[in-house]
Tab-separated table of C-alpha atoms and ligand atoms in Angstrom:
chain	number	residue	atom	x	y	z
A	1	MET	CA	172.481	95.798	120.074
A	2	LYS	CA	169.689	92.865	118.568
A	3	PHE	CA	171.771	90.345	118.963
A	4	LYS	CA	172.608	91.727	122.945
A	5	ALA	CA	169.004	91.703	123.499
A	6	SER	CA	168.187	88.186	122.100
A	7	ILE	CA	170.815	86.716	124.316
A	8	ALA	CA	169.640	88.283	127.255
A	9	ALA	CA	166.220	87.470	126.752
A	10	ILE	CA	167.454	83.488	126.092
A	11	VAL	CA	169.532	83.819	129.997
A	12	LEU	CA	166.117	85.278	131.615
A	13	LEU	CA	163.965	82.639	129.922
A	14	VAL	CA	166.242	79.601	131.069
A	15	THR	CA	167.665	80.537	134.163
A	16	PRO	CA	164.315	79.972	136.081
A	17	ALA	CA	164.553	76.367	135.225
A	18	PHE	CA	168.144	75.827	136.331
A	19	ALA	CA	167.357	77.803	139.512
A	20	GLN	CA	164.571	75.646	140.462
A	21	THR	CA	166.593	72.487	139.829
A	22	PRO	CA	168.146	72.353	143.053
A	23	ALA	CA	165.034	73.655	145.247
A	24	MET	CA	163.086	70.812	143.449
A	25	ASP	CA	165.231	68.193	144.274
A	26	ALA	CA	165.438	69.548	147.686
A	27	SER	CA	161.940	69.300	148.240
A	28	LEU	CA	162.380	65.967	146.708
A	29	GLN	CA	164.754	64.734	150.060
A	30	SER	CA	163.230	66.420	152.604
A	31	LEU	CA	159.816	64.767	151.466
A	32	LEU	CA	161.487	61.343	151.375
A	33	ALA	CA	162.530	62.130	154.556
A	34	ASN	CA	159.864	62.434	155.948
A	35	PRO	CA	158.360	60.002	158.535
A	36	LYS	CA	154.420	60.780	157.286
A	37	VAL	CA	155.593	60.570	153.489
A	38	VAL	CA	157.273	57.337	153.972
A	39	LYS	CA	154.114	55.838	156.222
A	40	THR	CA	152.252	57.132	153.357
A	41	LEU	CA	154.317	55.487	150.843
A	42	ASP	CA	154.405	51.884	152.692
A	43	ASP	CA	150.593	52.401	152.912
A	44	ILE	CA	149.988	52.447	149.457
A	45	LYS	CA	152.219	49.384	148.772
A	46	ALA	CA	150.278	47.957	151.678
A	47	ASP	CA	146.886	48.404	149.905
A	48	ASP	CA	147.798	47.078	146.434
A	49	ALA	CA	145.810	44.097	146.817
A	50	ARG	CA	142.556	45.985	147.870
A	51	ALA	CA	143.291	48.308	145.035
A	52	LEU	CA	142.993	45.442	142.953
A	53	GLU	CA	139.321	44.332	143.618
A	54	GLU	CA	138.213	47.805	143.845
A	55	GLN	CA	139.931	48.531	139.921
A	56	LYS	CA	137.810	44.892	139.430
A	57	ARG	CA	134.445	46.290	140.951
A	58	ILE	CA	134.426	49.388	139.357
A	59	THR	CA	134.868	47.830	135.654
A	60	GLU	CA	132.137	45.906	136.260
A	61	ILE	CA	130.075	48.824	136.313
A	62	PRO	CA	129.237	49.709	132.659
A	63	ALA	CA	129.888	53.214	131.969
A	64	PRO	CA	129.464	53.727	127.895
A	65	PRO	CA	130.057	57.204	126.503
A	66	PHE	CA	127.167	60.313	127.989
A	67	LYS	CA	126.057	56.849	130.586
A	68	GLU	CA	128.538	57.642	133.270
A	69	LYS	CA	126.097	57.745	136.048
A	70	VAL	CA	125.721	54.691	137.341
A	71	ARG	CA	129.513	54.454	138.116
A	72	ALA	CA	130.116	58.187	139.170
A	73	GLU	CA	127.109	57.708	141.565
A	74	TYR	CA	129.990	54.644	143.269
A	75	PHE	CA	132.994	56.630	142.471
A	76	LEU	CA	131.141	59.505	145.095
A	77	LYS	CA	129.977	56.800	147.504
A	78	ARG	CA	133.663	55.418	147.187
A	79	MET	CA	135.329	59.292	148.096
A	80	GLN	CA	132.879	60.047	150.995
A	81	GLU	CA	133.800	56.868	152.584
A	82	LEU	CA	137.801	57.950	152.404
A	83	GLY	CA	136.213	61.109	154.584
A	84	PHE	CA	135.246	63.743	151.640
A	85	LYS	CA	132.044	64.332	152.955
A	86	ASP	CA	131.115	67.011	150.331
A	87	ALA	CA	132.254	65.625	147.587
A	88	SER	CA	129.212	66.214	144.916
A	89	ILE	CA	128.725	65.324	141.457
A	90	ASP	CA	128.115	68.657	139.292
A	91	ALA	CA	125.926	69.668	136.133
A	92	GLU	CA	128.320	67.829	133.811
A	93	GLY	CA	128.167	64.453	135.770
A	94	ASN	CA	131.844	64.586	137.169
A	95	VAL	CA	132.279	63.653	140.650
A	96	ILE	CA	134.302	66.384	142.170
A	97	ALA	CA	135.477	66.889	146.047
A	98	LEU	CA	137.946	69.537	147.387
A	99	ARG	CA	140.958	68.681	149.787
A	100	LYS	CA	141.775	71.837	151.253
A	101	GLY	CA	145.504	72.795	151.793
A	102	THR	CA	146.883	75.204	154.565
A	103	GLY	CA	147.888	77.701	151.754
A	104	GLY	CA	144.339	79.981	151.235
A	105	GLY	CA	143.657	77.783	148.381
A	106	ARG	CA	146.347	78.028	145.927
A	107	PRO	CA	148.444	76.789	144.243
A	108	LYS	CA	145.471	74.996	142.801
A	109	LEU	CA	145.867	71.006	141.634
A	110	VAL	CA	143.353	68.775	139.680
A	111	VAL	CA	144.085	65.077	140.472
A	112	SER	CA	142.476	62.777	138.197
A	113	ALA	CA	141.213	60.034	136.659
A	114	HIS	CA	138.094	59.221	133.872
A	115	LEU	CA	134.865	57.317	134.685
A	116	ASP	CA	133.372	57.037	131.314
A	117	THR	CA	134.796	53.860	128.675
A	118	VAL	CA	134.442	53.697	125.039
A	119	PHE	CA	132.048	50.419	125.399
A	120	PRO	CA	128.165	50.452	124.488
A	121	GLU	CA	125.846	49.426	127.176
A	122	GLU	CA	125.663	45.615	125.553
A	123	VAL	CA	129.448	45.127	125.918
A	124	ASP	CA	129.578	43.107	128.397
A	125	VAL	CA	131.759	44.036	131.322
A	126	THR	CA	132.414	41.055	133.200
A	127	VAL	CA	135.919	40.315	135.127
A	128	LYS	CA	137.434	37.111	133.877
A	129	GLU	CA	140.848	35.941	135.656
A	130	LYS	CA	143.651	33.321	134.005
A	131	ASP	CA	147.048	32.600	135.006
A	132	GLY	CA	146.869	36.095	137.052
A	133	VAL	CA	145.610	37.860	133.551
A	134	ILE	CA	142.897	39.840	133.799
A	135	ASN	CA	140.400	40.323	131.085
A	136	ALA	CA	137.316	42.404	131.192
A	137	PRO	CA	136.896	45.271	129.280
A	138	GLY	CA	138.286	48.976	130.601
A	139	ILE	CA	139.941	46.842	132.964
A	140	GLY	CA	142.840	49.537	132.347
A	141	ASP	CA	141.119	52.389	130.575
A	142	ASP	CA	140.342	53.832	132.612
A	143	SER	CA	139.252	51.568	135.480
A	144	ARG	CA	143.043	51.764	136.725
A	145	GLY	CA	143.277	55.664	137.034
A	146	LEU	CA	140.118	55.090	139.528
A	147	ALA	CA	141.126	52.588	141.825
A	148	ALA	CA	144.967	54.534	141.731
A	149	LEU	CA	143.410	57.634	142.252
A	150	LEU	CA	141.301	55.961	145.508
A	151	SER	CA	144.014	54.559	146.879
A	152	LEU	CA	146.492	57.326	146.741
A	153	PHE	CA	143.563	59.636	148.514
A	154	LYS	CA	142.681	56.608	150.909
A	155	ALA	CA	146.889	56.772	152.382
A	156	MET	CA	146.392	60.576	152.101
A	157	ASN	CA	143.656	60.992	154.489
A	158	GLU	CA	144.950	58.122	156.778
A	159	ASN	CA	148.032	59.568	157.592
A	160	GLY	CA	146.545	63.205	157.499
A	161	ILE	CA	148.767	64.176	155.013
A	162	SER	CA	148.273	68.020	155.247
A	163	THR	CA	149.461	69.696	151.584
A	164	VAL	CA	150.060	73.563	151.435
A	165	GLY	CA	148.239	74.092	148.241
A	166	ASP	CA	144.640	72.556	147.691
A	167	LEU	CA	143.870	69.561	146.012
A	168	LEU	CA	140.932	68.820	143.647
A	169	VAL	CA	139.899	65.466	143.165
A	170	VAL	CA	138.099	64.234	140.380
A	171	GLY	CA	137.046	61.750	138.588
A	172	THR	CA	135.450	63.105	134.930
A	173	VAL	CA	133.317	62.067	132.389
A	174	GLY	CA	133.427	62.519	128.204
A	175	GLU	CA	136.947	61.347	128.319
A	176	GLU	CA	136.420	58.484	125.315
A	177	GLU	CA	135.592	59.099	121.605
A	178	LEU	CA	132.384	61.718	120.926
A	179	GLY	CA	132.749	62.492	124.906
A	180	ASN	CA	134.999	65.279	123.104
A	181	LEU	CA	136.757	65.990	126.872
A	182	ARG	CA	133.441	67.674	128.116
A	183	GLY	CA	133.950	66.804	132.221
A	184	VAL	CA	137.569	68.479	131.899
A	185	LYS	CA	135.612	71.352	129.191
A	186	ALA	CA	133.188	72.307	132.251
A	187	LEU	CA	135.399	71.764	134.728
A	188	PHE	CA	137.802	74.226	133.482
A	189	ARG	CA	134.896	76.323	132.773
A	190	ASP	CA	133.250	76.085	136.039
A	191	HIS	CA	136.841	76.229	138.013
A	192	ARG	CA	138.539	79.460	137.260
A	193	ASP	CA	141.375	79.154	139.479
A	194	ILE	CA	143.170	75.801	138.869
A	195	ASP	CA	147.010	76.348	138.530
A	196	GLY	CA	147.902	72.922	137.746
A	197	PHE	CA	146.327	69.140	136.298
A	198	ILE	CA	147.664	65.716	136.165
A	199	SER	CA	145.459	62.736	135.006
A	200	ILE	CA	146.054	59.338	135.888
A	201	ASP	CA	145.089	57.399	132.745
A	202	GLY	CA	147.330	54.732	130.625
A	203	LEU	CA	149.642	51.712	132.464
A	204	GLY	CA	153.017	51.605	134.000
A	205	VAL	CA	154.927	54.664	135.511
A	206	SER	CA	157.331	55.661	133.478
A	207	ARG	CA	155.409	56.606	130.502
A	208	VAL	CA	154.128	60.600	131.051
A	209	VAL	CA	152.449	62.440	128.899
A	210	ASN	CA	153.376	65.824	127.884
A	211	GLN	CA	151.933	66.534	124.430
A	212	SER	CA	148.537	66.436	124.047
A	213	THR	CA	147.863	64.971	120.282
A	214	GLY	CA	145.501	66.630	119.067
A	215	SER	CA	142.276	65.465	116.928
A	216	HIS	CA	139.265	66.572	114.718
A	217	ARG	CA	136.896	64.081	113.380
A	218	TYR	CA	134.525	63.885	110.677
A	219	GLU	CA	131.552	62.050	109.491
A	220	MET	CA	131.127	62.840	105.757
A	221	ILE	CA	127.745	62.192	104.233
A	222	PHE	CA	127.696	61.461	100.288
A	223	LYS	CA	124.317	61.664	98.555
A	224	GLY	CA	123.018	61.179	95.504
A	225	PRO	CA	119.782	60.211	93.386
A	226	GLY	CA	119.632	56.688	94.020
A	227	GLY	CA	118.795	54.368	91.275
A	228	HIS	CA	118.563	50.802	89.728
A	229	SER	CA	121.398	48.812	89.035
A	230	PHE	CA	120.327	48.041	85.543
A	231	GLN	CA	117.870	50.540	84.427
A	232	GLU	CA	118.985	53.562	85.837
A	233	PHE	CA	122.865	53.103	84.668
A	234	GLY	CA	124.554	55.971	84.365
A	235	LEU	CA	123.127	57.929	87.675
A	236	PRO	CA	126.167	58.878	89.430
A	237	SER	CA	126.567	56.344	92.645
A	238	ALA	CA	127.552	57.848	96.447
A	239	ILE	CA	129.399	54.697	97.288
A	240	HIS	CA	131.502	55.799	93.996
A	241	ALA	CA	131.805	59.274	94.892
A	242	MET	CA	132.910	58.165	98.741
A	243	GLY	CA	135.268	55.645	97.171
A	244	ARG	CA	136.882	57.973	95.045
A	245	ALA	CA	137.770	60.209	98.163
A	246	ILE	CA	139.191	57.312	100.125
A	247	ALA	CA	141.139	56.268	97.429
A	248	LYS	CA	142.462	60.050	97.673
A	249	ILE	CA	142.514	60.133	101.145
A	250	SER	CA	144.687	56.676	101.178
A	251	GLU	CA	147.801	58.491	99.136
A	252	LEU	CA	148.384	61.125	101.384
A	253	GLN	CA	151.505	61.761	103.769
A	254	THR	CA	151.730	63.431	106.732
A	255	PRO	CA	155.368	64.060	108.651
A	256	ALA	CA	156.483	61.822	111.456
A	257	GLU	CA	157.542	64.297	113.709
A	258	PRO	CA	155.848	66.064	114.834
A	259	ARG	CA	153.519	62.862	114.437
A	260	THR	CA	150.290	63.734	112.831
A	261	THR	CA	148.047	60.663	111.165
A	262	PHE	CA	144.570	60.014	109.647
A	263	THR	CA	142.166	57.124	108.791
A	264	VAL	CA	138.897	56.650	107.510
A	265	GLY	CA	138.202	54.471	110.585
A	266	THR	CA	134.052	53.483	109.034
A	267	VAL	CA	131.963	53.251	106.427
A	268	ARG	CA	128.636	52.512	105.706
A	269	GLY	CA	126.022	52.741	102.790
A	270	GLY	CA	123.512	51.905	99.996
A	271	THR	CA	120.856	49.477	100.253
A	272	SER	CA	121.124	46.331	98.271
A	273	VAL	CA	123.634	45.183	95.525
A	274	ASN	CA	121.652	45.967	92.648
A	275	ALA	CA	121.119	49.970	93.130
A	276	ILE	CA	123.290	52.542	92.509
A	277	ALA	CA	123.807	53.927	96.185
A	278	ALA	CA	121.530	57.122	97.074
A	279	GLU	CA	123.944	57.535	100.615
A	280	ALA	CA	127.353	56.193	102.133
A	281	ARG	CA	129.072	57.911	104.986
A	282	MET	CA	132.370	57.692	106.583
A	283	ALA	CA	134.057	58.363	109.681
A	284	VAL	CA	137.652	60.120	109.367
A	285	ASP	CA	140.321	60.429	112.252
A	286	MET	CA	142.917	63.144	111.752
A	287	ARG	CA	145.424	63.404	114.528
A	288	SER	CA	148.841	65.431	114.983
A	289	ASN	CA	151.180	66.487	118.236
A	290	SER	CA	151.023	70.334	116.025
A	291	THR	CA	147.940	72.222	115.806
A	292	GLU	CA	149.524	73.934	112.420
A	293	GLU	CA	150.242	70.284	111.168
A	294	LEU	CA	146.540	69.238	111.778
A	295	LEU	CA	144.979	72.435	110.476
A	296	LYS	CA	147.137	71.848	107.318
A	297	LEU	CA	146.537	67.741	106.725
A	298	GLU	CA	142.643	68.689	107.196
A	299	GLU	CA	142.136	71.459	104.876
A	300	LYS	CA	144.176	68.828	102.140
A	301	LEU	CA	141.695	66.082	103.453
A	302	LEU	CA	138.328	67.700	102.987
A	303	GLY	CA	139.811	69.503	99.608
A	304	LEU	CA	140.286	65.756	98.538
A	305	VAL	CA	136.745	65.008	99.730
A	306	LYS	CA	135.198	67.692	97.846
A	307	GLN	CA	137.256	66.841	94.798
A	308	ALA	CA	136.002	63.423	94.693
A	309	VAL	CA	132.425	64.618	94.389
A	310	VAL	CA	133.374	66.906	91.100
A	311	GLU	CA	134.978	63.528	89.972
A	312	GLU	CA	132.151	61.376	90.556
A	313	ASN	CA	130.033	64.092	88.560
A	314	ALA	CA	131.700	64.794	86.034
A	315	ARG	CA	131.788	61.286	84.977
A	316	TRP	CA	128.282	61.136	84.657
A	317	SER	CA	127.672	64.848	83.509
A	318	THR	CA	125.473	65.445	86.169
A	319	ASP	CA	126.005	67.682	89.725
A	320	LYS	CA	123.483	65.230	91.524
A	321	ILE	CA	126.175	64.289	94.406
A	322	SER	CA	126.918	66.345	96.931
A	323	VAL	CA	128.692	65.876	100.363
A	324	GLU	CA	127.812	67.210	104.022
A	325	ILE	CA	130.962	67.540	106.125
A	326	LYS	CA	129.965	67.137	109.723
A	327	LEU	CA	133.096	68.330	112.680
A	328	ILE	CA	132.032	65.211	115.388
A	329	GLY	CA	135.289	65.145	117.612
A	330	ASP	CA	137.387	68.578	117.875
A	331	ARG	CA	140.430	68.131	120.740
A	332	PRO	CA	143.189	70.685	120.667
A	333	ALA	CA	147.179	69.871	120.571
A	334	GLY	CA	149.424	71.166	122.627
A	335	ILE	CA	152.556	70.867	124.712
A	336	VAL	CA	153.950	71.575	128.415
A	337	GLU	CA	157.507	72.419	128.047
A	338	MET	CA	160.521	69.681	129.662
A	339	ASP	CA	161.544	72.373	132.301
A	340	SER	CA	157.700	73.397	133.661
A	341	PRO	CA	157.700	72.524	137.525
A	342	ILE	CA	154.692	69.768	136.739
A	343	VAL	CA	156.893	67.666	134.105
A	344	GLN	CA	160.347	68.101	136.496
A	345	ALA	CA	158.312	66.956	139.225
A	346	THR	CA	156.757	63.621	137.934
A	347	GLN	CA	160.271	62.586	136.062
A	348	ARG	CA	161.507	62.925	139.662
A	349	ALA	CA	158.639	61.065	141.465
A	350	VAL	CA	158.325	58.349	138.628
A	351	SER	CA	162.605	57.567	138.807
A	352	THR	CA	162.576	57.570	142.151
A	353	ILE	CA	159.941	55.205	142.672
A	354	ALA	CA	160.305	53.173	139.797
A	355	ARG	CA	164.203	53.351	140.008
A	356	GLY	CA	164.948	51.164	137.033
A	357	PRO	CA	163.207	52.256	133.589
A	358	LYS	CA	163.617	55.821	131.530
A	359	VAL	CA	160.541	58.063	131.778
A	360	THR	CA	159.915	58.589	128.396
A	361	PHE	CA	157.446	62.080	127.121
A	362	ALA	CA	155.192	61.116	124.607
A	363	GLY	CA	151.688	62.468	122.996
A	364	SER	CA	148.755	61.468	123.909
A	365	SER	CA	145.158	62.513	123.486
A	366	THR	CA	143.544	62.745	127.522
A	367	ASP	CA	142.138	65.168	129.316
A	368	SER	CA	144.744	66.835	129.749
A	369	ASN	CA	144.334	68.217	125.619
A	370	ILE	CA	141.884	70.783	127.179
A	371	ALA	CA	144.729	71.933	130.135
A	372	MET	CA	147.214	72.557	127.254
A	373	SER	CA	145.207	74.138	125.533
A	374	LEU	CA	144.027	76.588	128.423
A	375	GLY	CA	148.298	77.163	128.622
A	376	ILE	CA	147.570	75.179	132.198
A	377	PRO	CA	150.358	72.877	133.448
A	378	ALA	CA	149.476	69.638	132.962
A	379	VAL	CA	150.353	65.983	132.680
A	380	THR	CA	148.936	62.425	132.016
A	381	ILE	CA	150.521	59.404	134.247
A	382	GLY	CA	150.151	56.282	134.377
A	383	GLY	CA	148.225	54.014	137.441
A	384	GLY	CA	150.762	51.186	137.505
A	385	GLY	CA	150.528	47.368	136.205
A	386	GLU	CA	151.046	46.663	132.846
A	387	GLY	CA	148.569	45.874	129.658
A	388	GLY	CA	146.814	46.170	126.674
A	389	ASN	CA	144.250	45.897	124.160
A	390	TRP	CA	142.539	49.243	125.192
A	391	HIS	CA	139.458	49.822	123.515
A	392	SER	CA	138.692	46.826	122.710
A	393	ARG	CA	136.445	43.752	124.152
A	394	ASN	CA	139.843	41.795	125.312
A	395	GLU	CA	141.682	44.333	127.293
A	396	TRP	CA	143.901	42.936	129.359
A	397	TYR	CA	145.558	44.273	132.684
A	398	LYS	CA	148.277	42.358	135.009
A	399	PRO	CA	149.059	44.033	138.551
A	400	THR	CA	152.831	43.691	137.701
A	401	ASP	CA	154.136	46.437	140.433
A	402	ALA	CA	151.263	48.358	140.522
A	403	TRP	CA	151.405	50.483	143.582
A	404	MET	CA	153.958	52.146	141.676
A	405	GLY	CA	151.281	54.426	140.164
A	406	PRO	CA	149.596	55.602	143.075
A	407	GLN	CA	153.325	56.097	144.821
A	408	SER	CA	154.334	58.449	142.268
A	409	ALA	CA	150.983	60.053	141.985
A	410	LEU	CA	151.561	61.008	145.319
A	411	ILE	CA	155.309	62.144	145.437
A	412	THR	CA	154.377	64.554	142.324
A	413	VAL	CA	151.368	65.301	143.818
A	414	LEU	CA	153.562	66.463	147.093
A	415	MET	CA	155.964	68.058	145.100
A	416	LEU	CA	153.716	70.600	143.114
A	417	SER	CA	151.424	71.380	146.086
A	418	GLY	CA	154.117	70.985	148.771
A	419	LEU	CA	153.884	69.183	152.000
A	420	ASP	CA	152.779	71.430	154.996
A	421	GLY	CA	155.645	72.922	157.128
A	422	VAL	CA	158.289	70.246	155.334
A	423	SER	CA	158.422	71.814	151.446
A	424	LYS	CA	156.837	74.183	149.745
A	425	PRO	CA	155.206	73.927	146.486
A	426	ALA	CA	156.165	74.071	143.388
A	427	LEU	CA	153.400	74.626	140.992
A	428	ALA	CA	153.150	78.525	140.073
A	429	VAL	CA	150.233	80.120	140.501
A	430	ARG	CA	148.894	80.951	137.915
A	431	GLN	CA	146.626	84.859	136.895
A	432	ALA	CA	142.737	83.299	137.238
A	433	ALA	CA	141.610	83.856	133.933
A	434	LYS	CA	138.881	86.000	134.097
B	501	ZN	ZN1	141.711	56.939	129.211
């Protein structure tokens, strides 16, 4: 009996996914046959050069973590110029515009890109160009996403594309580093009726993020008495304790699947070469595509740090070294199943637009983490073009087939939200969280 029941349960689970496939294929075909959609796709391609100029302009407006305001105001102005008269900046700093559909508000899909960069204020963000390659900190991450977003909605608005579901167009703050996804956290706190989430973050179009890499980051501050290296020899050292900890951390083993990683990213400490260090601090990054593995790693690593302190104290028969462990980053892990409509729609859109390259699915840490951790279907898609050296001052971008970013975003959005009179939304309406 049990056996039969479980087979029935499996059939029930699997059937909707299979049933959905022909419906989604039909919806894709009717969208691609629609003259308005064809015209919108053409307009996006024709907008390519202008979108690139926009991307450069955005890049040159600095947007350090927690200081995205000037860029947010520019983005708001551009949204208003595109016809989003009610666009505004919310309490957290996100730029938000509601694009109403014909279906009474649902499903509601967020289409977003992030405003912030990793670069502090003093970094020169002037765009430089050489032999078709554009160099500037942040040129791809995520100026491309913002430019793709504007290009997409420019074409949709100009062509009067009317979706069934509502779209919430958002420029988010705090995606990078210590921003800890504060923008999207606020978005989901303030809007309980979101049914799906798309972030345009990354380049090309063939890489789709449907898994969110969780991360925990710590600052660890080792403290001791400190003293003269010669006169007070015999006292324990904060730096030596930290060194012991780093040596232990270096030997940790983590699984390749689900990918789980760690690094001691920065170290600081001591005041002088001839002093036993009174203080040393390090920042540690741990990531995994699985929450379980992340927590396992974290438990082990924190244990090693405490053990290092015990050993340094034991070495000098004292208890004067201590460590303060501060959580400075917390991003949840999550996964959106392959048969979920948002993944299916994205996969179809990308293969339609990009033709050649196969769609690859990956895990990453993006704004989608928060949606995924809340059980809200989400993907992070590429804005088009190619590039590299992210988060470095040598970041580069090349606008190869860049228009494919906003084009595949268009098809994904239309499949999920439905095109009025042409196709039904593939995105399901969720029970709103109470
Ligand atoms: Zn990014």
